[in-house]
mmCIF file of C-alpha atoms in Angstrom:
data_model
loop_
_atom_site.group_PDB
_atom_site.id
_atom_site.type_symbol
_atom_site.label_atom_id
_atom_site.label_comp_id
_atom_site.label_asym_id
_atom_site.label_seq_id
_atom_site.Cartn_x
_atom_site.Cartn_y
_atom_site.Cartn_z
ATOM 1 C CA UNK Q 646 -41.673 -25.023 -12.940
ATOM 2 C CA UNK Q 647 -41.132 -21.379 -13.094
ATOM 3 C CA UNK Q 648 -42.006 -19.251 -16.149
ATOM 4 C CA UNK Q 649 -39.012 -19.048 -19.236
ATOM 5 C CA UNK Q 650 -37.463 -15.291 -18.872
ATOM 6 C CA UNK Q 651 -35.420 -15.098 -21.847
ATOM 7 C CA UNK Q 652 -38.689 -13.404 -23.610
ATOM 8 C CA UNK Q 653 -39.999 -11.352 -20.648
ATOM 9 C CA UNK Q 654 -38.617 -8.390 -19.724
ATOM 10 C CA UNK Q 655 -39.634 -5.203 -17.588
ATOM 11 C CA UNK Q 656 -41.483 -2.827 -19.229
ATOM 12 C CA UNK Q 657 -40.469 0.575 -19.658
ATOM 13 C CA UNK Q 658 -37.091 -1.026 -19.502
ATOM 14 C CA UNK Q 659 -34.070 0.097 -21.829
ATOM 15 C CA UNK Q 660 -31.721 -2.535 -23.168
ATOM 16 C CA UNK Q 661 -27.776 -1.745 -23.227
ATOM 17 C CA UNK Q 662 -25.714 -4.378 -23.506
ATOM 18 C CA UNK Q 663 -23.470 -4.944 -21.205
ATOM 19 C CA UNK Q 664 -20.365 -5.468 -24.018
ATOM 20 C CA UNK Q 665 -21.030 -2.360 -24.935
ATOM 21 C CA UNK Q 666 -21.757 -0.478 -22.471
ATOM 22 C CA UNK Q 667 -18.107 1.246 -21.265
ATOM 23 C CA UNK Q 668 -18.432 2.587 -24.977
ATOM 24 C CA UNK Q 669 -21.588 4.365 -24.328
ATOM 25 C CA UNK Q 670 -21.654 5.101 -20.465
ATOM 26 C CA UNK Q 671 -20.703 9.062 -21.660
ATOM 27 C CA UNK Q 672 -23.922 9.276 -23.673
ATOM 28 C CA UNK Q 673 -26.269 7.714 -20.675
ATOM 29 C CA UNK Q 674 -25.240 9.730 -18.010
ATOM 30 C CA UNK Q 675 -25.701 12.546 -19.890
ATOM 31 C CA UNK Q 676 -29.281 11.012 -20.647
ATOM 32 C CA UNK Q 677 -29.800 9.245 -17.365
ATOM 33 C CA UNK Q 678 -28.531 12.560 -14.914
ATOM 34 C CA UNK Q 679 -32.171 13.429 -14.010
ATOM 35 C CA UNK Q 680 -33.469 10.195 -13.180
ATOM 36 C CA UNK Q 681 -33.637 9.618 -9.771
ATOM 37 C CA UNK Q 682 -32.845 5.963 -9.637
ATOM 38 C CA UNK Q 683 -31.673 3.962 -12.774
ATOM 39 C CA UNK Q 684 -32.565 0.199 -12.178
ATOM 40 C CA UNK Q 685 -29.888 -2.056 -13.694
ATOM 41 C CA UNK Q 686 -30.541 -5.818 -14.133
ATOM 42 C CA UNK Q 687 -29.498 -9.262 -15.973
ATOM 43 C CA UNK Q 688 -30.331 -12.626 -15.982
ATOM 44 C CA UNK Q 689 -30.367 -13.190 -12.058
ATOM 45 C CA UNK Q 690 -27.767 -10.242 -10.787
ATOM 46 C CA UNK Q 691 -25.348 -12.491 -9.226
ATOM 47 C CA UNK Q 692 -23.079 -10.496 -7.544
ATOM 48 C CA UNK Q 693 -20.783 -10.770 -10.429
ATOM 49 C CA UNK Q 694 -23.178 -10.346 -13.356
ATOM 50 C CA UNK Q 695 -23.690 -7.712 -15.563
ATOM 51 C CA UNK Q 696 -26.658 -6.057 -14.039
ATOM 52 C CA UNK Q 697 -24.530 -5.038 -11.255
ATOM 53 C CA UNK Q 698 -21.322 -4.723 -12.744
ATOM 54 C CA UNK Q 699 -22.941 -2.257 -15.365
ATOM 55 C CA UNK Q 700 -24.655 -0.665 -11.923
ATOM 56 C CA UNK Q 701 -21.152 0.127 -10.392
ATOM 57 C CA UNK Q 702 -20.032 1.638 -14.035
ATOM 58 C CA UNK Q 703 -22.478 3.968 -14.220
ATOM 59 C CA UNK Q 704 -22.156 4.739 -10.064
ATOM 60 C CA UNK Q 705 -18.817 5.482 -10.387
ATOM 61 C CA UNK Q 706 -19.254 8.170 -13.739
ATOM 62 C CA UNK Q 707 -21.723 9.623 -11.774
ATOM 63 C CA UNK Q 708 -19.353 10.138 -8.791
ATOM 64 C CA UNK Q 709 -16.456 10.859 -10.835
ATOM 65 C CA UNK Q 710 -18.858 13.650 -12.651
ATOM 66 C CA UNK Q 711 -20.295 14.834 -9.013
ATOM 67 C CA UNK Q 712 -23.369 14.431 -10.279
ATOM 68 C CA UNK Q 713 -25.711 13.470 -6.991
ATOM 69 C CA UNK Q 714 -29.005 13.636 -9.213
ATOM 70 C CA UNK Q 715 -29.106 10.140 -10.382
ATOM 71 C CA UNK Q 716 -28.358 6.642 -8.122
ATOM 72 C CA UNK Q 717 -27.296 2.611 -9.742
ATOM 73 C CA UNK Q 718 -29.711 0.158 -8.019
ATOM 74 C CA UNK Q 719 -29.481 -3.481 -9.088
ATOM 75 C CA UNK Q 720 -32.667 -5.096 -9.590
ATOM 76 C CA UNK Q 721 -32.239 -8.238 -6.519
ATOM 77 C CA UNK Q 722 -33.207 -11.402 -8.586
ATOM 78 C CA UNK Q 723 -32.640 -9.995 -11.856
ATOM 79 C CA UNK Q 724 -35.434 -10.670 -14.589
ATOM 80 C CA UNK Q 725 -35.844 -14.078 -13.269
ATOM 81 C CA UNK Q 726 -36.938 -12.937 -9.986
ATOM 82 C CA UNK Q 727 -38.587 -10.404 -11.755
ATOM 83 C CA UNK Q 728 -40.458 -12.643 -13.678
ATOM 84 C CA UNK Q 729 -41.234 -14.958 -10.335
ATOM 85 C CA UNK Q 730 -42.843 -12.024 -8.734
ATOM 86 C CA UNK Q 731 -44.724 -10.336 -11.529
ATOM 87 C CA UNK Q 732 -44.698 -12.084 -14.562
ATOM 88 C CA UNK Q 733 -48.199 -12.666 -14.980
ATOM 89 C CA UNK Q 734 -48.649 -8.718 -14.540
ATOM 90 C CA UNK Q 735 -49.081 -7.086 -18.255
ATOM 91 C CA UNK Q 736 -49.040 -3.644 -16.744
ATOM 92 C CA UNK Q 737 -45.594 -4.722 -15.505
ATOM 93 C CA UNK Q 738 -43.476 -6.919 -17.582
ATOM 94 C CA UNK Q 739 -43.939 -7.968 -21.310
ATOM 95 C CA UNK Q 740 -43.160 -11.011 -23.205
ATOM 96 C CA UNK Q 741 -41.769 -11.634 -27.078
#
């Protein structure tokens, strides 16, 4: 039985909603410009989730912006692959 991910999540990691992210996308790609590759994930990332739905959002401000700086990735697996993979890792993922 794999490990409960609702509590773990990647460190480092920001959270922004997905409901509400349209509403701030302005203000993080204005934040986000620099960074080379901005890692978006959910639950599992199924090809309709929010970790890549979110992903193409922010893709598509950047190219609308021409802003070639900055890349979407979608994390494959989402947290619960995440959590598969490195969950025991402290260095890597935390838990609530």
């Amino acid at each position: 039985m794999g490990q409960p991910t609702q509590n773990a999540f990647v460190k480092t990691a920001i959270n922004l909603p997905a409901h509400s992210f349209q509403q701030t996308l302005p203000t993080v790609l204005q934040l986000f410009r620099a960074i080379p590759l901005v890692i978006f994930y959910c639950n599992s990332c199924a090809v309709i989730g929010r970790g890549p739905r979110t992903a193409a959002w922010y893709q598509d401000a950047l190219d609308a912006e021409g802003i070639s700086t900055s890349k979407a990735r979608v994390l494959t697996g989402g947290i619960k692959g995440w959590v598969e993979q490195y969950g025991e890792d402290e260095v890597l993922t935390s838990k609530l």
